[in-house]
Coordinates of C-alpha atoms and ligand atoms in Angstrom, one line a residue:
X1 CA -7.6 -28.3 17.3
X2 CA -7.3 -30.0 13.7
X3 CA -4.9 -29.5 10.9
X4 CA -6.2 -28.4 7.2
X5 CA -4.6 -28.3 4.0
X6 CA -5.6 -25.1 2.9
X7 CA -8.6 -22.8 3.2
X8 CA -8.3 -21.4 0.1
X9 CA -8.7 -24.3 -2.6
X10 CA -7.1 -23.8 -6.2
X11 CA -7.9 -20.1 -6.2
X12 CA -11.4 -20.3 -5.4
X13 CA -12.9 -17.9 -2.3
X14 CA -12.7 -19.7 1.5
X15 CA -15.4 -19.0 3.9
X16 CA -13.7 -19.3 7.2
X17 CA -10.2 -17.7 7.8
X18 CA -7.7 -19.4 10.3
X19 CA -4.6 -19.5 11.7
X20 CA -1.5 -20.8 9.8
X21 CA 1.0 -21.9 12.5
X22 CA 4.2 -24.5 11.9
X23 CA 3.6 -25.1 7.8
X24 CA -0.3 -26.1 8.1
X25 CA -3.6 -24.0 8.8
X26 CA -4.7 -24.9 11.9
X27 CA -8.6 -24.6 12.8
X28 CA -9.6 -24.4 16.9
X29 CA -12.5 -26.4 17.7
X30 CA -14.5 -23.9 19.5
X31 CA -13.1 -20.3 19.0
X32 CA -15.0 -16.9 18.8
X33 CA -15.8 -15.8 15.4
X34 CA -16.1 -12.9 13.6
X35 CA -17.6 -11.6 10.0
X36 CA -14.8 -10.6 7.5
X37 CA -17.1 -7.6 5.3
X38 CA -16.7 -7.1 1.8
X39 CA -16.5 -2.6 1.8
X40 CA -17.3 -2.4 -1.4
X41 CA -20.7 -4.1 -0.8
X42 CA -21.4 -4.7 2.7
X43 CA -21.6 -8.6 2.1
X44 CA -19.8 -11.2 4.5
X45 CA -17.0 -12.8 2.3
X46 CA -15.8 -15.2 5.3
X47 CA -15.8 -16.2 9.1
X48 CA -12.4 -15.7 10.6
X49 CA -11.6 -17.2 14.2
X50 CA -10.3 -15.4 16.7
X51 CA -6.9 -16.4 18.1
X52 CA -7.1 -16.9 22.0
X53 CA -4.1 -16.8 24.2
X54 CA -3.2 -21.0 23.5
X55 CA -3.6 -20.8 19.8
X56 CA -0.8 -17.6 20.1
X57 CA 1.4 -19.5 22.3
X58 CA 1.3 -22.3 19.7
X59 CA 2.5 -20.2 16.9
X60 CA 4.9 -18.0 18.8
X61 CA 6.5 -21.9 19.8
X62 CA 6.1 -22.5 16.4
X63 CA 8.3 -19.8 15.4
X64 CA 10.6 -20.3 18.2
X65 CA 11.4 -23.6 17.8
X66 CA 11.8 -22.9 13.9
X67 CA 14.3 -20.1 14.4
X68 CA 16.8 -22.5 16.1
X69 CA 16.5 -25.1 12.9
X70 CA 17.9 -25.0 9.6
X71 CA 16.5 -21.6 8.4
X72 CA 19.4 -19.9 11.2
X73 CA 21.9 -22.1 9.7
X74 CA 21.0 -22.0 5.8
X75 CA 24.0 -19.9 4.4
X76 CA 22.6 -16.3 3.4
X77 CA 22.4 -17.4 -0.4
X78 CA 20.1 -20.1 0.6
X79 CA 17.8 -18.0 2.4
X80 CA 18.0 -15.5 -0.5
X81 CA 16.9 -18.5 -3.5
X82 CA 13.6 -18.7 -1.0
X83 CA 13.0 -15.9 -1.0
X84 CA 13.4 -15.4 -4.3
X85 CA 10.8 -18.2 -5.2
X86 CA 8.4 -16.7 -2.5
X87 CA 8.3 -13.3 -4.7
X88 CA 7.8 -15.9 -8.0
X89 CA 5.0 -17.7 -6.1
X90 CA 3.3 -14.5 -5.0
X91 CA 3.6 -13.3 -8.7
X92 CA 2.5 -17.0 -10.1
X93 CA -1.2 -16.0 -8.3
X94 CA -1.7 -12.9 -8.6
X95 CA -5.0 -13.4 -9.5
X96 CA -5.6 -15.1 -6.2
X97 CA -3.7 -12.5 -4.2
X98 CA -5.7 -9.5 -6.2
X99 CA -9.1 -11.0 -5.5
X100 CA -8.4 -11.8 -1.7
X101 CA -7.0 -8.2 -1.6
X102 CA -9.6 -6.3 -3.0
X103 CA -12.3 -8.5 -1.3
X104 CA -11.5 -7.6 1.7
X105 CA -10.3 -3.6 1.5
X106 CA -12.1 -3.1 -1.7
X107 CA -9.9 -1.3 -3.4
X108 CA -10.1 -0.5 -7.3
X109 CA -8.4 -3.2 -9.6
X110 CA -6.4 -0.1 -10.9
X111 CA -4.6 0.4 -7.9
X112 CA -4.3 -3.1 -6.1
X113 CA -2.8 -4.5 -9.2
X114 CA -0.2 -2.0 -9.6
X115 CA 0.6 -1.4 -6.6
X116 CA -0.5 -3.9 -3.4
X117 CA 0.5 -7.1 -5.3
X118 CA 3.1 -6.1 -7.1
X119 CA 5.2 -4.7 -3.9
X120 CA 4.2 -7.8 -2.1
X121 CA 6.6 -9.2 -4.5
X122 CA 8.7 -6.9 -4.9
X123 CA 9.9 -7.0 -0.9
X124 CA 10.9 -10.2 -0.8
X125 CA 13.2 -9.5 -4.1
X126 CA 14.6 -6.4 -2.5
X127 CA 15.7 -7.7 0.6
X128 CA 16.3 -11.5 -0.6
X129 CA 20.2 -10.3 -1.0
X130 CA 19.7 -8.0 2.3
X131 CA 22.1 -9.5 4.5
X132 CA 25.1 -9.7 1.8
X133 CA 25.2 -6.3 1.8
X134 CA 26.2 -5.9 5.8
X135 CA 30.0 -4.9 5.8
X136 CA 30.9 -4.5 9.3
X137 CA 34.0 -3.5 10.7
X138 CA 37.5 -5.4 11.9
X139 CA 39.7 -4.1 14.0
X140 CA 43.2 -4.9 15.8
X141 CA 43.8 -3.6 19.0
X142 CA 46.3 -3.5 21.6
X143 CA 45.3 -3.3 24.8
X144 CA 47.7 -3.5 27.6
X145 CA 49.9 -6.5 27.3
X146 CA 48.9 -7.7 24.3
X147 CA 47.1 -7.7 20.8
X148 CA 43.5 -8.8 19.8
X149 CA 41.4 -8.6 16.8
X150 CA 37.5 -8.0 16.9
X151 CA 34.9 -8.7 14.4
X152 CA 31.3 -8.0 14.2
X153 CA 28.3 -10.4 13.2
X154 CA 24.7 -10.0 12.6
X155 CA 22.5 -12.5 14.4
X156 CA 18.8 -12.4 14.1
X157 CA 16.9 -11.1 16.5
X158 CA 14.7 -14.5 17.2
X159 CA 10.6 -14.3 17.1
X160 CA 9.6 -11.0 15.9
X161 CA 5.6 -10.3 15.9
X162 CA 4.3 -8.6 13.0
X163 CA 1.3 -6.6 14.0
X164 CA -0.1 -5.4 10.2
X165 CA -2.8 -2.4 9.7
X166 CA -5.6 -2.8 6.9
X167 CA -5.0 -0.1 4.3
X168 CA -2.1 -1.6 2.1
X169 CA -1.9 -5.4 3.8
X170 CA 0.0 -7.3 1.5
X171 CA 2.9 -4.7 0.9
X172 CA 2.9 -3.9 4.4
X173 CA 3.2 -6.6 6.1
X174 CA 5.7 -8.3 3.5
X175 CA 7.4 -5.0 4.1
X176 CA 8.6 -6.2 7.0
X177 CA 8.2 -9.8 6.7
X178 CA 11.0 -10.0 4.0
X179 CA 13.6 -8.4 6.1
X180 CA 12.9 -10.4 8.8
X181 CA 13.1 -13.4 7.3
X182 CA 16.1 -12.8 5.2
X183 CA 17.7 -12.1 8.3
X184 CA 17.2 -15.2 9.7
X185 CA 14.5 -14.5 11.9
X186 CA 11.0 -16.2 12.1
X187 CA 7.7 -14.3 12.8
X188 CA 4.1 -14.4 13.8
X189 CA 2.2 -12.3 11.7
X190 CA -0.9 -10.6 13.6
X191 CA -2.8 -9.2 9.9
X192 CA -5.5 -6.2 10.6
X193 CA -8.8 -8.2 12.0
X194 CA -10.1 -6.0 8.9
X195 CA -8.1 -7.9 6.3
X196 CA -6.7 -11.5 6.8
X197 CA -6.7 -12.8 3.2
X198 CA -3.6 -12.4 1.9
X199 CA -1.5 -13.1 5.0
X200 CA -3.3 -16.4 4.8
X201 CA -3.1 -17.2 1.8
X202 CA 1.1 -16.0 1.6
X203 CA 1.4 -19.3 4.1
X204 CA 0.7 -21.5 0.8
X205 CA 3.6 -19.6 -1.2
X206 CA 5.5 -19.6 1.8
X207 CA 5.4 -23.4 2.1
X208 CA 5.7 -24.3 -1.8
X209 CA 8.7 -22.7 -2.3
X210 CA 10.5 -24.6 1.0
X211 CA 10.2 -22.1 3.6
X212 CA 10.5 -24.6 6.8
X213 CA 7.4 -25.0 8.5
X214 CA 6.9 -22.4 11.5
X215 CA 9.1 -20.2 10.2
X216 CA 6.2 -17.9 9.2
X217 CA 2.8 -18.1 10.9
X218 CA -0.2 -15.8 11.2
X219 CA -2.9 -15.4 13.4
X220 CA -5.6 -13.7 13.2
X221 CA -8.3 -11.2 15.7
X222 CA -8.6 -7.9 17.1
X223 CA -6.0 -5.7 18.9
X224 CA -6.3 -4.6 22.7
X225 CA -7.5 -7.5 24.8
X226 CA -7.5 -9.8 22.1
X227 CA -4.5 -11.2 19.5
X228 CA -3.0 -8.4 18.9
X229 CA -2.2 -8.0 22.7
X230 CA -1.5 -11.9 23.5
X231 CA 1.2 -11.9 21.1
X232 CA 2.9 -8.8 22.2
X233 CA 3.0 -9.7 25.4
X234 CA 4.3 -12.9 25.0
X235 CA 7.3 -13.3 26.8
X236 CA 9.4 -15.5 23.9
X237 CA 8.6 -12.6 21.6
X238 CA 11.8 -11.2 20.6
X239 CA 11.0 -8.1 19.1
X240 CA 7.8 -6.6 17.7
X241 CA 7.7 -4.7 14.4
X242 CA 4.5 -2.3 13.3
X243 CA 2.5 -0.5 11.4
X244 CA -0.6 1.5 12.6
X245 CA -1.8 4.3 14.7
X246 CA 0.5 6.4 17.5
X247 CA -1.8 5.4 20.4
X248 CA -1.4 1.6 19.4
X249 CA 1.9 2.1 19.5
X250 CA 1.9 3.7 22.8
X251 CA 0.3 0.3 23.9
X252 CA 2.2 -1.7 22.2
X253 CA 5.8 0.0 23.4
X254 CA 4.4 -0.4 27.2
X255 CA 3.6 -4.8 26.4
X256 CA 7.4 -4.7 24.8
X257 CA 8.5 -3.3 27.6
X258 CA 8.2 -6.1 29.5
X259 CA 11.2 -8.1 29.3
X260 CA 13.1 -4.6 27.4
X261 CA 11.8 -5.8 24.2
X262 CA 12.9 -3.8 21.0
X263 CA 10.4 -2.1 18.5
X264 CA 10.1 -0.7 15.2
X265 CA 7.3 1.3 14.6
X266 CA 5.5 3.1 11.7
X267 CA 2.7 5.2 13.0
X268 CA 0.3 7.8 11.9
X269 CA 0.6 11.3 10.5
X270 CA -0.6 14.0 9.0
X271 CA 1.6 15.4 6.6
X272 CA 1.9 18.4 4.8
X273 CA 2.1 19.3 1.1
X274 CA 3.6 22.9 0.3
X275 CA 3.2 23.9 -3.4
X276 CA 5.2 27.3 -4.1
X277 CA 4.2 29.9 -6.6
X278 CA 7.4 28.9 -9.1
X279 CA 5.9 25.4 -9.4
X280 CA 5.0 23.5 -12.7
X281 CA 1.6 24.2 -11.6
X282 CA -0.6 21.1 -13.4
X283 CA 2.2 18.8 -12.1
X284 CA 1.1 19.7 -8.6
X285 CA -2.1 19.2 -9.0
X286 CA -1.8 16.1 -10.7
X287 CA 0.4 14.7 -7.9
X288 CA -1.3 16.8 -5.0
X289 CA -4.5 14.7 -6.3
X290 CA -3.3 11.4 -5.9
X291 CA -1.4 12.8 -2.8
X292 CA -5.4 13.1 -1.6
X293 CA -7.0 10.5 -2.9
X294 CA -5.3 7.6 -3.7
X295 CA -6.6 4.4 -1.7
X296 CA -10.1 7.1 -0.9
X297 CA -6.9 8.4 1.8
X298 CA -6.3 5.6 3.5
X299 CA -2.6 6.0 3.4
X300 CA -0.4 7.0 5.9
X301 CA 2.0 9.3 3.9
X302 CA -1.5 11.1 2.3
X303 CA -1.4 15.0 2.4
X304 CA -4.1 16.4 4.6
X305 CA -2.7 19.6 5.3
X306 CA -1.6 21.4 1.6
X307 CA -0.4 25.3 2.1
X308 CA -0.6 27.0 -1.4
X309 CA 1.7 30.2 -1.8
X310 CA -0.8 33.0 -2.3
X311 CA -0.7 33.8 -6.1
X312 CA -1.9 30.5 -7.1
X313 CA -4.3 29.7 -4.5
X314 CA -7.4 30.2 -6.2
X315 CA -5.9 28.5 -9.3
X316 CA -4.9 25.4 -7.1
X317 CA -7.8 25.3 -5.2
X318 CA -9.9 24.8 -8.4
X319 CA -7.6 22.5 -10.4
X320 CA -8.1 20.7 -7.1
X321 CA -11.5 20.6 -7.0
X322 CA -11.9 19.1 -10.9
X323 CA -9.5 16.5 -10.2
X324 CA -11.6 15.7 -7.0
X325 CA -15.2 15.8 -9.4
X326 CA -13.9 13.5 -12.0
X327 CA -12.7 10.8 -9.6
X328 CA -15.1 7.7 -10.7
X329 CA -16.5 6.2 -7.9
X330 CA -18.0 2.6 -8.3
X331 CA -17.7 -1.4 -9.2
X332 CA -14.0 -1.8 -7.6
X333 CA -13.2 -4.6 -10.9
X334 CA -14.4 -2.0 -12.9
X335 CA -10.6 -0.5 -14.4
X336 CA -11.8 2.9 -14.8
X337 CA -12.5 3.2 -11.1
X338 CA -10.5 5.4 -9.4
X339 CA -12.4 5.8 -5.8
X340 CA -12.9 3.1 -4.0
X341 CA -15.0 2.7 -0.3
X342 CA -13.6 3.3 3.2
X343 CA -12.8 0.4 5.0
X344 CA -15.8 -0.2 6.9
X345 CA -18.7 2.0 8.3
X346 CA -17.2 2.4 11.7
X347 CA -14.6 4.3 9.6
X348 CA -17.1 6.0 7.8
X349 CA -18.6 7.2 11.1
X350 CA -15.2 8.3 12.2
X351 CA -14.4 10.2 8.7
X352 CA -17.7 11.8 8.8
X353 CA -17.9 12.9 11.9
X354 CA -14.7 14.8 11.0
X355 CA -16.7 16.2 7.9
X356 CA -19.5 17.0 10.0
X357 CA -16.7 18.9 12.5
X358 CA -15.1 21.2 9.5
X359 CA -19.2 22.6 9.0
X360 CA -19.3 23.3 12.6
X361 CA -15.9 24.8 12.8
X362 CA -16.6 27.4 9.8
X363 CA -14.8 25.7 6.8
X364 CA -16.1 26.6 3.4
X365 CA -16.2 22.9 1.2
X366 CA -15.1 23.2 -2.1
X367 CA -16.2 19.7 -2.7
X368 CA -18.1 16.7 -1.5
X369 CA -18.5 16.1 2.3
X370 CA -21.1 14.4 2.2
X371 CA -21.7 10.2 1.2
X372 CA -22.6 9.6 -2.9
X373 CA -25.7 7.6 -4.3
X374 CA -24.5 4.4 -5.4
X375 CA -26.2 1.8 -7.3
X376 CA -27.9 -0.9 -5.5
X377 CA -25.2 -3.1 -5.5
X378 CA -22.8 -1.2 -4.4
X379 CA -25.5 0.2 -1.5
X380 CA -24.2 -1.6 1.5
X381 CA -20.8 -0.3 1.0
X382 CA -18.2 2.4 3.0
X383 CA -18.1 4.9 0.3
X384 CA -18.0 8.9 0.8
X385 CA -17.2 11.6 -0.8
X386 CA -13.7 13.3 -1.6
X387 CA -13.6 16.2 0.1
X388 CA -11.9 19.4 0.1
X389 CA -12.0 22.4 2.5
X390 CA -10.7 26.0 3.1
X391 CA -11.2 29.0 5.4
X392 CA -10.5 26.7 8.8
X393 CA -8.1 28.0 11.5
X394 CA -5.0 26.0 12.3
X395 CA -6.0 24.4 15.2
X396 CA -8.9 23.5 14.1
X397 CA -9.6 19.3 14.4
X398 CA -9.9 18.7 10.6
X399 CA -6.2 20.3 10.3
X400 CA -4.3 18.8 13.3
X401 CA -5.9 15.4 13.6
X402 CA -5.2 12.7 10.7
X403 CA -8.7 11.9 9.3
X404 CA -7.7 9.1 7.2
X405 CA -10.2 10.0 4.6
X406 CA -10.0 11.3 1.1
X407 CA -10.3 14.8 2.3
X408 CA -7.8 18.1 2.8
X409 CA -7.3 21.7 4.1
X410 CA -6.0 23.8 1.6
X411 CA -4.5 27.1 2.9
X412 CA -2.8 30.2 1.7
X413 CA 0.6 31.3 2.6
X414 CA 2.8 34.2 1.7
X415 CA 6.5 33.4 1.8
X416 CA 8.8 30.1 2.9
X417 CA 9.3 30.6 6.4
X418 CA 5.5 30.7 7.2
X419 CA 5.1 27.4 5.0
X420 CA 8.0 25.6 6.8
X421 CA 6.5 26.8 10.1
X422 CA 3.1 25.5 9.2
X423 CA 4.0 22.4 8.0
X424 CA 6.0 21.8 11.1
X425 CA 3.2 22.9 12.8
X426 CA 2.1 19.2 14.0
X427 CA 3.1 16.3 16.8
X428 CA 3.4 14.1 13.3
X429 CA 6.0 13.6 10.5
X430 CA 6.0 10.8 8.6
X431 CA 6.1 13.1 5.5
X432 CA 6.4 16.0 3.5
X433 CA 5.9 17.2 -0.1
X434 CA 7.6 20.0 -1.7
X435 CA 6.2 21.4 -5.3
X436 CA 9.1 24.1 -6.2
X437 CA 11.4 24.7 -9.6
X438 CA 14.1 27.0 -7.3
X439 CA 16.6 23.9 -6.9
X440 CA 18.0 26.1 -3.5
X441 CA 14.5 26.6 -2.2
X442 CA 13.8 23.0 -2.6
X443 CA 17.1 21.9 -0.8
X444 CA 16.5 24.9 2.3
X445 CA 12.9 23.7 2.7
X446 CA 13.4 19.6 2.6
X447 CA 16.1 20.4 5.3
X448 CA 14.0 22.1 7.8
X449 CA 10.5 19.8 7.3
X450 CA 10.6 17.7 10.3
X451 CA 9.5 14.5 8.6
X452 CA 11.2 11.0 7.6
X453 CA 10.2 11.1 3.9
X454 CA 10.6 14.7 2.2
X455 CA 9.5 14.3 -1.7
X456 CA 10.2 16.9 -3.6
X457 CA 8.0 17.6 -7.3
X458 CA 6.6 13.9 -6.0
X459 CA 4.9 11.8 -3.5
X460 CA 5.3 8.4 -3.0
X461 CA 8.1 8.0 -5.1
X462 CA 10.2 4.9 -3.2
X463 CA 13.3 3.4 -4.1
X464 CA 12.8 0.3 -1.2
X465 CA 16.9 0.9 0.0
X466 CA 16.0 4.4 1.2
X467 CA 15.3 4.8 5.2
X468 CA 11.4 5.0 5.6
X469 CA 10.0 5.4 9.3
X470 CA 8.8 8.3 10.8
X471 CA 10.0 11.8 13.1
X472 CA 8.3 12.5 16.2
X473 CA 5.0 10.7 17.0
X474 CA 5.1 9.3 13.6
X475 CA 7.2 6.6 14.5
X476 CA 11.0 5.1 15.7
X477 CA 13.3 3.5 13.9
X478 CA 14.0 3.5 9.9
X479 CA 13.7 0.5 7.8
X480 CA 14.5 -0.3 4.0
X481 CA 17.6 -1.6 2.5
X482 CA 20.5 -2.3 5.1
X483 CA 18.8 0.2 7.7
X484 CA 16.1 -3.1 8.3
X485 CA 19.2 -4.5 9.1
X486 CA 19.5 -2.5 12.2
X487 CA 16.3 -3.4 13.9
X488 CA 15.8 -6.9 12.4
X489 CA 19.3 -8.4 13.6
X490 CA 21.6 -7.9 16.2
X491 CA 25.2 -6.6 16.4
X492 CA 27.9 -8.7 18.1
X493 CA 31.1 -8.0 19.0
X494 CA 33.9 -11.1 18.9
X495 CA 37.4 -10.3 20.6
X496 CA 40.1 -13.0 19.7
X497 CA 43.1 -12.2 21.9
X498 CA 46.3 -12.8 19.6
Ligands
LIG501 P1 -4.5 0.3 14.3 O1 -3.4 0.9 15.1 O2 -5.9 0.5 14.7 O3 -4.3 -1.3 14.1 C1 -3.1 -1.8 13.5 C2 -2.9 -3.2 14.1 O4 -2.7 -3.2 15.5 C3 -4.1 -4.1 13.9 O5 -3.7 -5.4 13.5 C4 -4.8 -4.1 15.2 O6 -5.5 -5.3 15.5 C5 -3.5 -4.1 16.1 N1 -3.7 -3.6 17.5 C6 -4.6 -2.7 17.9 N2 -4.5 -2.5 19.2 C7 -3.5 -3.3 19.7 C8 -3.0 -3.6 20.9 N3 -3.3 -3.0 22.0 N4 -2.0 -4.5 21.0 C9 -1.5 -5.2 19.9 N5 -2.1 -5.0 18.7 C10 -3.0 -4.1 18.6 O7 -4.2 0.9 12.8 P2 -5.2 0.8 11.5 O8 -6.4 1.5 11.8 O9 -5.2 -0.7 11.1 O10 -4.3 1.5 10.4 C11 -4.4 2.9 10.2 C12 -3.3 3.6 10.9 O11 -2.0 3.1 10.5 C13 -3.2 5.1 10.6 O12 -2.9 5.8 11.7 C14 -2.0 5.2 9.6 O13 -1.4 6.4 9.5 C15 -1.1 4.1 10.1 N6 -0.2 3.7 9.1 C16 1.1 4.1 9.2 C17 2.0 3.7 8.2 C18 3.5 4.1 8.3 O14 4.3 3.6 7.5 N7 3.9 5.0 9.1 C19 1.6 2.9 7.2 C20 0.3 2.5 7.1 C21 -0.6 2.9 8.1

């Protein structure tokens, strides 16, 4: 194994992507390789090697050995300036962090650089300060014989593994990195094998703006049998904190069982959008559009199922469809683009083959379904087209499993306790949206959705303190704000006998 700089240079692209582990990349003298794929275009952007069991143990020691140095004993205003200067350094290159980002997902310039880099930065603001805001309690008691005070104190948990998925990496992972590390934990940070970049290139901010070496470390590869699974199995793994699909978390929770591990998991859903008569109509459809399509649906709080209250159906349905038609699809630097490509052509199968399964199953498409003519640069690229349907049955495939595409089931309904039924109709529920001007109906109907996030007359709409995590298979646990604090540190009790 050697030691390198930096694969990045002063800004310019890298070709080989490798693991960052105790303040330095680290390169492996013979590991498997894999092609990192430019959507957008189909072309290899970089080579990134495959973390094997050693190179895992080496950064979860790393992290270990880190986490019982100075950044444990650094006061909580210390930790707090870093991170502070981490959210400065991210912002100081953003060009860098835009142009790894949308190299490697392909996203449009218009939404990477208002939202992906930005929130990267914005996390580590947010929860800088985290830990000054735990209050816990004091209390005197008197047992038999005698008196006795007891205190509470937040210690971190130790190494936490950050296993990261590929549709909004930056903010993501830094989603849960920032916590973490405000709370005086360390972490290995496992990035989608999709999109390494700007995991990578975060160890340069990390380390200019005096993060103690090992205190954050990545590594990179695929899930099962691979990375992914080395580093949550390792045994000095403290906890393992992530975001991506229910049955990865299923295997995930059964490796952090060993050794009664704790988890915090943010996992699929397939959430529903109800939009009442009594709406503000073009509101909805603005919002229900980006609700759709934003990211070409590659977001986990996207709205796949909308129910639309029977006397504006047909109106909804087409205001739906025009916002769906003037989407520009094309040259992701180009600002006017608004579609961007799926992530890779194995999703593309996946999606279409969920396209090709609404046909069979009877739906009528409004719009698209099918893959758009692009121009010969763009050729080699994931892209499809956004996609609306009506006329399937509930069960149906397209309308109980999430697709992950930028693609919905519209449906009529007739009254509120049908909608609430419908939308609760699901195993998932990560989220909900609400479009209603009856201030009582909107209060009734957010209290019966069974979701962790119910927006009402919005989607998406996050102040960072508010819980975020998912009900039923759409996750466990809440973070944001002083709930990370819950899965991120742990509560002692101290009992001084007066
Ligand atoms: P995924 O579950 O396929 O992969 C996520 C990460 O887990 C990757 O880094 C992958 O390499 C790793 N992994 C896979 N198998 C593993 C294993 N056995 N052990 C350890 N690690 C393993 O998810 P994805 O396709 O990258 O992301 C899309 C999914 O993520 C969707 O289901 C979406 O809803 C969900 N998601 C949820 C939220 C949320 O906040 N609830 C946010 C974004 C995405």
């Amino acid at each position: 194994m050697t030691s390198k700089l930096s694969p990045f240079g002063a800004g310019a692209a890298y070709s080989r992507g490798i693991a960052f582990i105790d303040g330095q990349y680290v390169e492996a003298t013979d590991a498997a390789v894999y092609d990192n794929i430019n959507p957008a275009t189909g072309e290899v952007i970089a080579q990134i090697e495959v973390a094997d069991e050693v190179m895992v143990d080496r950064a979860v020691q790393a992290a270990r050995k880190a986490g019982r140095g100075q950044w444990r004993l650094m006061s909580d205003d210390q930790r707090a300036e870093i991170m502070r200067r981490v959210a400065a350094g991210i912002e100081a290159r953003f060009d860098d962090f835009l142009a790894a980002e949308m190299r490697d997902t392909g996203k449009p310039v218009s939404l990477a650089s208002h939202l992906d880099i930005p929130r990267g930065a914005a996390n580590f603001r947010v929860f800088a300060d985290v830990m000054k805001h735990a209050n816990e309690s004091t209390t005197m008691t008197t047992p038999d014989g005698g008196r006795a005070i007891n205190y509470s104190i937040r210690a971190p948990l130790g190494v936490i593994a950050v296993v990261c998925p590929w549709n909004l990496p930056l903010l993501l992972m830094t989603w849960k990195v920032a916590p973490a590390l405000a709370c005086g934990n360390t972490v290995v940070v496992k990035p989608s094998e999709e999109t390494p970049s700007t995991a990578l290139l975060l160890g340069e901010v990390m380390r200019d703006a005096g993060v103690p070496d090992g205190v954050y470390n990545v590594v990179n590869g695929f899930g099962g049998a691979s990375t992914g699974e080395f580093l949550t199995n390792h045994p000095d793994v403290d906890g393992v904190t992530f975001t991506g699909e229910t049955g990865t978390g299923e295997a995930i929770m059964r490796a952090a069982a060993r050794g009664v591990r704790p988890v915090s998991f943010e996992l699929g859903g397939k959430n529903a959008g109800l939009i009442f008569a009594d709406c503000n109509i073009e509101a909805a459809i603005e919002t229900t559009a980006r609700s759709v399509f934003a990211n070409a649906g590659q977001v986990c709080l996207q709205t796949e199922r909308l129910y639309v209250q029977r006397p504006i159906f047909d109106q909804f349905v087409a205001g739906l469809k025009a916002k769906a038609e003037a989407l520009k699809v094309g040259d992701p630097w180009d600002k006017s683009t608004t579609l961007g490509p799926l992530i890779s052509q194995e999703h593309r199968n996946k999606v279409l083959s969920y396209y090709e399964a609404a046909r069979q199953q009877g739906a009528e498409t409004v719009t698209g379904g099918g893959i758009p003519d692009m121009e010969e640069a763009l050729a080699g690229g994931s892209w499809i087209q956004p996609t609306l349907w009506t006329g399937l049955a509930d069960d149906a495939k397209c309308v109980t499993e999430e697709i992950f595409g930028p693609c919905a089931h519209i449906r009529p309904f007739d009254d509120e306790e049908e909608a609430v039924a419908l939308a609760n109709n699901s195993p998932y529920g990560l989220a909900s949206m609400t479009w209603t001007n009856d201030v009582s109906r909107a209060h009734r109907v957010a209290s019966q959705l069974e979701a962790g996030t119910n927006w009402v007359n919005a989607w998406f709409l996050r102040d960072l303190r508010a819980p975020f995590g998912g009900s039923k298979r759409s996750g466990i646990g809440r973070e944001g704000g002083t709930h990370s604090l819950e899965f991120y540190t742990e509560l002692r009790n101290v009992c001084i006998k007066l």
